Short mmCIF file of C-alpha atoms in Angstrom, two decimals:
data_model
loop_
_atom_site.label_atom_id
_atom_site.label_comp_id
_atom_site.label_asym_id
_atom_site.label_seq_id
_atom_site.Cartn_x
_atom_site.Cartn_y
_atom_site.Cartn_z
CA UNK A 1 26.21 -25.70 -78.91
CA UNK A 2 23.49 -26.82 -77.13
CA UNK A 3 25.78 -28.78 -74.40
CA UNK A 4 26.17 -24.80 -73.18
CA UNK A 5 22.44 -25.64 -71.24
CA UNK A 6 22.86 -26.04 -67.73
CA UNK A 7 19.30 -28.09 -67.47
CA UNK A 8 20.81 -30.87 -68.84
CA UNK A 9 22.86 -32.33 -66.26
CA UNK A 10 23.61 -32.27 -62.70
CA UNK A 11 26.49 -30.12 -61.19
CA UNK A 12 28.96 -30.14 -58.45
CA UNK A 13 30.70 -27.31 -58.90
CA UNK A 14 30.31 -24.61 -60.58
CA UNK A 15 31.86 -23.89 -63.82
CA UNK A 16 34.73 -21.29 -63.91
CA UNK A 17 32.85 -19.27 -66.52
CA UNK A 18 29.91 -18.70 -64.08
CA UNK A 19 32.06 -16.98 -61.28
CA UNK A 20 31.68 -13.29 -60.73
CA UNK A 21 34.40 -11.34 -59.85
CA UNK A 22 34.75 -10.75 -55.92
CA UNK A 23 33.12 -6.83 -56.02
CA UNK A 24 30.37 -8.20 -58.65
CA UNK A 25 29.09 -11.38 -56.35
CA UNK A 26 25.41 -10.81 -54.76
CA UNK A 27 26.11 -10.74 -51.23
CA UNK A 28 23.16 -12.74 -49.99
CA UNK A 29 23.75 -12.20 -46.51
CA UNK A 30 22.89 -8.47 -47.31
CA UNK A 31 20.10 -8.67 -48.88
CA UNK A 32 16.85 -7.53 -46.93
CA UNK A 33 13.58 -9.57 -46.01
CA UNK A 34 10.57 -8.88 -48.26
CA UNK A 35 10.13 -4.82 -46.65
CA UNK A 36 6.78 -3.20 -47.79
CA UNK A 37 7.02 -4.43 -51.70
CA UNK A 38 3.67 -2.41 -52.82
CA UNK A 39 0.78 -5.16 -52.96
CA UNK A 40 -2.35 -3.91 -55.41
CA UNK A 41 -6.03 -5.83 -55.23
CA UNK A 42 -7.01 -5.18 -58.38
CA UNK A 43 -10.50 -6.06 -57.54
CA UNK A 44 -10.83 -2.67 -54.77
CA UNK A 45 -14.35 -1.28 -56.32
CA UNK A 46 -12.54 2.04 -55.31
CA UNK A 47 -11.22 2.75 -59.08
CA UNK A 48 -9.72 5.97 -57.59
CA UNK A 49 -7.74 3.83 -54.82
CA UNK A 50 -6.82 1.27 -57.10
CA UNK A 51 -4.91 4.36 -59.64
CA UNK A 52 -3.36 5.91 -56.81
CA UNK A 53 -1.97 3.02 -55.10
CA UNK A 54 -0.83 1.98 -58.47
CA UNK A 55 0.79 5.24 -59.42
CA UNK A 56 2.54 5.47 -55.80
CA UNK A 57 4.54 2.13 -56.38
CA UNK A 58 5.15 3.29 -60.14
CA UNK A 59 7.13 6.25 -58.60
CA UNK A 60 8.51 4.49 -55.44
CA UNK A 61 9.49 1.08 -56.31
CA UNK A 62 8.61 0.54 -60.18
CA UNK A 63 7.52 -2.97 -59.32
CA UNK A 64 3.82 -3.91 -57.71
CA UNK A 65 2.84 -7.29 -57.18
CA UNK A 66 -1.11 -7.57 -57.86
CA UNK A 67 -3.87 -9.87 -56.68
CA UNK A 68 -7.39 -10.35 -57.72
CA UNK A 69 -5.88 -9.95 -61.37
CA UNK A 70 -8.60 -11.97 -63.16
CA UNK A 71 -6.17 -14.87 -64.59
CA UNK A 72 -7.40 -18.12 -63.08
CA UNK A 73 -5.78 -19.90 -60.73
CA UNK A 74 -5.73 -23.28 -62.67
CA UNK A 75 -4.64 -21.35 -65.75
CA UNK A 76 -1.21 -19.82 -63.60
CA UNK A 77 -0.47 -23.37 -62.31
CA UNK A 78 -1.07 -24.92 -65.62
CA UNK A 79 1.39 -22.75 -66.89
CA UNK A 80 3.74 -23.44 -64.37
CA UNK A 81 3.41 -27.42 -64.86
CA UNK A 82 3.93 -27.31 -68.22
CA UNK A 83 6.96 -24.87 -68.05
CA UNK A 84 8.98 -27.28 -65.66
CA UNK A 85 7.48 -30.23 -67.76
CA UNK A 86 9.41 -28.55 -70.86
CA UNK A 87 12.37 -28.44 -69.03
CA UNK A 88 12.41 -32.71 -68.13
CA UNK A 89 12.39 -33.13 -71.37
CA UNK A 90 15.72 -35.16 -72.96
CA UNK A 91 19.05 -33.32 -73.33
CA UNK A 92 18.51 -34.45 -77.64
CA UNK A 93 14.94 -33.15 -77.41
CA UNK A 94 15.95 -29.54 -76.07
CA UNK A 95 19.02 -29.52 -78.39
CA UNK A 96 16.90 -29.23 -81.34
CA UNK A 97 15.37 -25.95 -79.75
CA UNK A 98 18.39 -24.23 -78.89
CA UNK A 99 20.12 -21.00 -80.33
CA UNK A 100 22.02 -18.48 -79.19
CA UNK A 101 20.57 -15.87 -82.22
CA UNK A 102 19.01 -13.33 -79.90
CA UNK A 103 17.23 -12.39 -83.26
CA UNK A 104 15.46 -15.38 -83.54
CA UNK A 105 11.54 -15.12 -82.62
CA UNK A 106 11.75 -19.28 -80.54
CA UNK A 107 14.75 -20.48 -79.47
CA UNK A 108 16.26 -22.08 -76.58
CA UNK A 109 19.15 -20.65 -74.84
CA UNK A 110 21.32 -20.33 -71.64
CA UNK A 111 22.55 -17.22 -69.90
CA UNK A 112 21.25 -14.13 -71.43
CA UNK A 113 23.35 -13.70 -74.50
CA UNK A 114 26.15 -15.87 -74.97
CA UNK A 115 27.66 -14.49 -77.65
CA UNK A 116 28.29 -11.04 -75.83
CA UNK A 117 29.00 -11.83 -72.22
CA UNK A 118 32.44 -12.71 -70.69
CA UNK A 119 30.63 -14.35 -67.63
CA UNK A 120 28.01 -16.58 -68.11
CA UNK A 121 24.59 -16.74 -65.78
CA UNK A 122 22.91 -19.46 -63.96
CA UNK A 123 19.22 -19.81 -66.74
CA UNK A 124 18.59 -21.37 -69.37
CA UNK A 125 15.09 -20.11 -71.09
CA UNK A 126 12.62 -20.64 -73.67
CA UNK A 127 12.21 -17.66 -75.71
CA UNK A 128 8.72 -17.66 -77.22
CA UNK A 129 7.34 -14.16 -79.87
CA UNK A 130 3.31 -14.27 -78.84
CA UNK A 131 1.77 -12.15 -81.11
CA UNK A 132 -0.23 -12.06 -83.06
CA UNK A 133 -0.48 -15.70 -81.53
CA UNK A 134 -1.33 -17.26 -84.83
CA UNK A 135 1.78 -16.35 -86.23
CA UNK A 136 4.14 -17.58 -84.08
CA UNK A 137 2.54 -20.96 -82.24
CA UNK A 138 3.07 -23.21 -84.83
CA UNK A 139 6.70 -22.49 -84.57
CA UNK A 140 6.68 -23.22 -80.69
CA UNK A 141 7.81 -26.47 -79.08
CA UNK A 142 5.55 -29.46 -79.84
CA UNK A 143 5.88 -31.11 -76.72
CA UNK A 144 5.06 -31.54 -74.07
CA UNK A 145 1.69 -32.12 -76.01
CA UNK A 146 -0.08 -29.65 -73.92
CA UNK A 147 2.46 -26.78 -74.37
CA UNK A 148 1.13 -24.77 -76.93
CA UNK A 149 -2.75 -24.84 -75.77
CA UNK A 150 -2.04 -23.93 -72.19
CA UNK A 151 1.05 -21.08 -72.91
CA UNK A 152 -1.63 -19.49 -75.56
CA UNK A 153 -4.44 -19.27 -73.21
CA UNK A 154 -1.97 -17.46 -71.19
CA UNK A 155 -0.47 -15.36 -73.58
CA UNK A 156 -4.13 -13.98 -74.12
CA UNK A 157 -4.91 -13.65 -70.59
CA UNK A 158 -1.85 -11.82 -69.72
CA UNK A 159 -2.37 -8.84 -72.76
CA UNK A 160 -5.38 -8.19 -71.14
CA UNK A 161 -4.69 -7.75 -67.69
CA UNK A 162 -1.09 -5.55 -69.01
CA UNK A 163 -4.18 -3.33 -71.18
CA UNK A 164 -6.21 -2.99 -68.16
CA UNK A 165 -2.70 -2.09 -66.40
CA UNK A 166 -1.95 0.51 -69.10
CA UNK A 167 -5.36 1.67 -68.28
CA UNK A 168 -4.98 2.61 -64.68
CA UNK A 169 -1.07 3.76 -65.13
CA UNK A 170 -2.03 6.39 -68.09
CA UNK A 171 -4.75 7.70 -65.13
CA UNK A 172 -2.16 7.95 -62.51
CA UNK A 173 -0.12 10.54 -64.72
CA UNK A 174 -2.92 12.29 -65.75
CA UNK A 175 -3.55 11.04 -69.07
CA UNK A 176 -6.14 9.54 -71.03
CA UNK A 177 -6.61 6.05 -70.11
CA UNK A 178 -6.22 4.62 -73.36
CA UNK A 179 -2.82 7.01 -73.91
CA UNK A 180 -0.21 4.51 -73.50
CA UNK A 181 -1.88 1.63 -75.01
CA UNK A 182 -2.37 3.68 -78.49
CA UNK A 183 1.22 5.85 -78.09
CA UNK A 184 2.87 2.13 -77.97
CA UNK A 185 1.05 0.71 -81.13
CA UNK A 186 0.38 -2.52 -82.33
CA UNK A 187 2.50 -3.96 -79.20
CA UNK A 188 4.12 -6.98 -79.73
CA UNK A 189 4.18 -9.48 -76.57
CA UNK A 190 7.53 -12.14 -76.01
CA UNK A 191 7.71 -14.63 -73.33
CA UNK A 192 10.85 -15.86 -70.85
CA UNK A 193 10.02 -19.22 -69.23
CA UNK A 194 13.03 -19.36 -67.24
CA UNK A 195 14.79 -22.12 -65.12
CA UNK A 196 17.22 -21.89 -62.50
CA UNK A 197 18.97 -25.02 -61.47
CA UNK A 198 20.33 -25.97 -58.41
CA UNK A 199 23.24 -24.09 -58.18
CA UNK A 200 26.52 -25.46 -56.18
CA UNK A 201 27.82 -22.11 -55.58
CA UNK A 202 24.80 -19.14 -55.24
CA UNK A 203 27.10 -17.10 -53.68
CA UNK A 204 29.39 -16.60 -56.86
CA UNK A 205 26.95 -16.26 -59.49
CA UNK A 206 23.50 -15.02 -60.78
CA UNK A 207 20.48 -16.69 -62.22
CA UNK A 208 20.08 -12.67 -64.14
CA UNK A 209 22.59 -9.71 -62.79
CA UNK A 210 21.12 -6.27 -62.38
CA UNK A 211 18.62 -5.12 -65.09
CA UNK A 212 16.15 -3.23 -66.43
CA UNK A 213 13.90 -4.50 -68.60
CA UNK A 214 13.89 -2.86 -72.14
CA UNK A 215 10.22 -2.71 -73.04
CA UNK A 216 6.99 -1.12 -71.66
CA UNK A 217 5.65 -3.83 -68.86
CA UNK A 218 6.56 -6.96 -67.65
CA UNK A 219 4.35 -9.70 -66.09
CA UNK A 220 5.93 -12.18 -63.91
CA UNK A 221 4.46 -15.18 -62.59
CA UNK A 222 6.73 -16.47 -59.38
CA UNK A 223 7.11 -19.90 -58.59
CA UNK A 224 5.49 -19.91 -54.83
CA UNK A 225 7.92 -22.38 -53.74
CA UNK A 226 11.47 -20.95 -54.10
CA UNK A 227 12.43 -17.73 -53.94
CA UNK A 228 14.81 -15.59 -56.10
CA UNK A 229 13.55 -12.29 -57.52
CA UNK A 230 15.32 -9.11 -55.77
CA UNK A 231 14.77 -5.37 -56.70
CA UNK A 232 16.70 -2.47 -55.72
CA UNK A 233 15.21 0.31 -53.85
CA UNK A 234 17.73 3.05 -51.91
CA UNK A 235 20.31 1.19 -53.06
CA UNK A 236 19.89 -2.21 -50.81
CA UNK A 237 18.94 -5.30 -52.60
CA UNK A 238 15.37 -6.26 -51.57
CA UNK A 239 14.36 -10.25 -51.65
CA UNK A 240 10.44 -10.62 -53.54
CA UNK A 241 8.48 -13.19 -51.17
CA UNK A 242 5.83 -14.27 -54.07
CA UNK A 243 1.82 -13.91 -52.29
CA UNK A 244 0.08 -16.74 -53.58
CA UNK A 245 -1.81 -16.67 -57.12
CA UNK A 246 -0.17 -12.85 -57.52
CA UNK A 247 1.36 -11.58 -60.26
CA UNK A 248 4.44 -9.15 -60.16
CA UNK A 249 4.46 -5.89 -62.26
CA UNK A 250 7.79 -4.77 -63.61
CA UNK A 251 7.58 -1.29 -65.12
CA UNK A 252 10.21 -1.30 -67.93
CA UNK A 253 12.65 1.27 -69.77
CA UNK A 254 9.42 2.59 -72.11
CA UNK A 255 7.64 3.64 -69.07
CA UNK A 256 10.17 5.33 -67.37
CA UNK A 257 10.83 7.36 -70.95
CA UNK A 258 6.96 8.00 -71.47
CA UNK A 259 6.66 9.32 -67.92
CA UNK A 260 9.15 11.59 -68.54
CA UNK A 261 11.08 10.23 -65.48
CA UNK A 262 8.16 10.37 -62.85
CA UNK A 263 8.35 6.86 -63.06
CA UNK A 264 11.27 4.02 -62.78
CA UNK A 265 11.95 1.29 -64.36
CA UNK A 266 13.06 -0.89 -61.74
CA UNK A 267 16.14 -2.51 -61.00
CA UNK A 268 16.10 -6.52 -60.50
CA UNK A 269 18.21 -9.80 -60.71
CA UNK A 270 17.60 -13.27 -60.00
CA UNK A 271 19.53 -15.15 -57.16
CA UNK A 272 19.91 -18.59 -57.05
CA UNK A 273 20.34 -21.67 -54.64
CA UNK A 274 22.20 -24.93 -53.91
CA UNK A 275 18.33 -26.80 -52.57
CA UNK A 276 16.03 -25.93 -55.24
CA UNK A 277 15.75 -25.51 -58.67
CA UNK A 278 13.47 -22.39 -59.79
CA UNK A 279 11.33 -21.43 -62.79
CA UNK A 280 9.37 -18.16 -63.23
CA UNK A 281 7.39 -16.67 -66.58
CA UNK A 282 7.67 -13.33 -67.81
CA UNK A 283 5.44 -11.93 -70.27
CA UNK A 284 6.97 -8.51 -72.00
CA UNK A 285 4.32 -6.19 -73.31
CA UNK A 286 6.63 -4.36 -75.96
CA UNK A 287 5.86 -1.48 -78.42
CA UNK A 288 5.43 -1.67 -81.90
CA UNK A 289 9.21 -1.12 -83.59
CA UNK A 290 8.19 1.89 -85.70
CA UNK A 291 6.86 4.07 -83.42
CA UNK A 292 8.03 7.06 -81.89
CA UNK A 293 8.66 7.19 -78.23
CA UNK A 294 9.69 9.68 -75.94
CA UNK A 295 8.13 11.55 -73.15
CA UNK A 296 4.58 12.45 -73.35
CA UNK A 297 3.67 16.31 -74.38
CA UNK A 298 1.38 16.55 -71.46
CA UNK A 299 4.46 15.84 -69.10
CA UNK A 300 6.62 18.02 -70.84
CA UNK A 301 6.97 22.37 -69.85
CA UNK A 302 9.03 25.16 -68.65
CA UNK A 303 9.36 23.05 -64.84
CA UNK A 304 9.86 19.84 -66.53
CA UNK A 305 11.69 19.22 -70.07
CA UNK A 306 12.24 16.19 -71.51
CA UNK A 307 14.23 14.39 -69.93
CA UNK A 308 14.90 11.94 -72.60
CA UNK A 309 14.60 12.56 -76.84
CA UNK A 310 12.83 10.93 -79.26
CA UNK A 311 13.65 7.41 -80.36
CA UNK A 312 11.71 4.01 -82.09
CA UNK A 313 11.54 1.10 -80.30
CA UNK A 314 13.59 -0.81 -83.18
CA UNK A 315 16.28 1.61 -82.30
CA UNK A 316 16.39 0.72 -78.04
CA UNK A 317 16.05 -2.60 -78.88
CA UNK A 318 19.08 -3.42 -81.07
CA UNK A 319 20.99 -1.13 -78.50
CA UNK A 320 19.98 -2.88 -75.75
CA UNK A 321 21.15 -6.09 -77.04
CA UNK A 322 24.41 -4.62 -78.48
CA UNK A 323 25.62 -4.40 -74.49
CA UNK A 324 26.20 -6.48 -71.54
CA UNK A 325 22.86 -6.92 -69.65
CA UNK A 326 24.72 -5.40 -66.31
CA UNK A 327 25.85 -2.27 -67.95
CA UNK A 328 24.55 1.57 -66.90
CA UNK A 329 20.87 1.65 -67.64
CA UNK A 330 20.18 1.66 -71.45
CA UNK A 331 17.96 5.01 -71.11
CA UNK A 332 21.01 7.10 -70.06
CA UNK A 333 22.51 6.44 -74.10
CA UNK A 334 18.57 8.40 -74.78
CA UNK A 335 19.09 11.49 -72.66
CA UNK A 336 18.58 14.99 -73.71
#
């Protein structure tokens, strides 16, 4: 199956089973210029600016992009090297990667879930499970030689800045400011190292459709070169302009549920092009599969009930992937 990748080989046209329907296509020519996407600097001494600012794009946008982060520079563009690296590698090399088992903790695939969807997407990604790293590294891909040294000293580097991000989220709701780090448990972290090929037709596909993201928070790192990220906000489709050696912040489905609603998870696809090929990384903070999530008490009263029940992580997860990625957000199946 793994003639299904897209990175293998160079395209003319597209394939049939890439083209949206007419009312489902992106409609570049609508989409708006980069318009006052919330920009953090994480290293403000102001810790009371730095919450506030934080917690305003939580509840405007869901979606920050941060600089000043504290992951180094050479680190980010190592990453990035490495990641496009991967994907030169030989058509026979990648096919003993790929799977289309969304269950599977490494695997190479195409689209989002193959198996499910009646249109396919414009990506094919690595799938990597992170942690604990010891577990899962010697199962990741053994070349390029440098792979698994430089993705782990990300992986680590990335935890930490999402747990300094819990930190100053849980303070902009009024919580503790270790609440959402111990409510989600012993978190487990993935990683999406996507790639977008040139596309012959952007106008008729997607690299990713409209989604949320099912877990807690999502770290993106943008390739400065080519744009292709888009978020939703008032119901126009907003293009992300990556600032260089920033990171983007995608509040996901668990923060949107622990904030009771105060906060979104945001809206976003990825758009493609006929010039350039694309990658980006996304690191998914996730919570532990056995706990309990919900709303937290302290949000909760007479002025503001929960707004969605109780649930496990295990249990949004398998639901999640059960449905088309495009379908009504997965939250509305948790309401009260």
């Amino acid at each position: 199956m793994a003639e299904q990748l897209i990175s293998t080989s160079v395209h003319d046209k597209l394939p049939d089973s890439y083209v949206r329907n007419e009312a489902e296509r992106p409609r570049l020519d609508e989409v708006v210029a980069d318009a006052n996407i919330p920009v953090v600097d994480l290293a403000n001494p102001d810790r009371a600016t730095v919450v506030s600012q934080i917690g305003a794009a939580c509840r405007s946008h869901g979606f920050f992009q941060v600089l000043n982060h504290g992951l180094p520079v050479e680190l980010m563009l190592a990453a990035m090297a490495v990641a496009n690296d991967f994907f030169r590698l030989s058509p026979e090399e990648k096919a003993k990667l790929y799977s289309d088992d969304p269950a599977k903790k490494m695997r190479l695939s195409t689209s989002f879930n193959v198996r499910k969807e009646t249109v396919h997407n414009w990506r094919d990604y690595l799938r990597l499970h992170c942690h604990p790293l010891e577990q899962f590294v010697p199962d990741w891909p053994a070349n390029p030689p440098p792979f698994r040294d430089i993705m782990s000293e990300y992986c680590k580097e990335v935890r930490n800045l999402g747990f300094r991000l819990y930190a100053a989220i849980s303070e902009s709701l009024g919580l503790e400011d270790d609440y959402i780090k111990n409510v989600l448990g012993e978190q487990e972290q993935h990683m999406a190292v996507n790639f977008y090929p040139k596309c012959p037709s952007p106008e008729l596909t997607y690299g990713l459709p409209a989604h949320t993201d099912p877990n807690a928070l999502t770290i993106l790192l943008m390739d400065e070169q080519v744009a292709g990220l888009q978020v939703l906000k008032e119901g126009k489709w907003i293009a992300v302009n990556p600032r260089p050696n920033a990171l983007v912040i995608n509040l996901g489905d668990q923060l949107q549920a622990l904030s009771n609603g105060r906060y979104k998870s945001v809206w976003h696809r990825a758009v493609v092009n006929s010039d350039r090929a694309r990658m980006s990384i996304a690191s998914f903070l996730c919570p532990c599969n056995s706990v309990t999530l919900g709303p937290a008490e302290k949000l909760i009263g007479d002025e503001t009930p929960a707004v969605y029940r109780n649930y496990t992580y295990d249990e949004y997860y398998k639901k999640f992937w059960s449905r088309n990625l495009d379908q009504e957000h997965c939250l509305e199946l948790f309401r009260t």
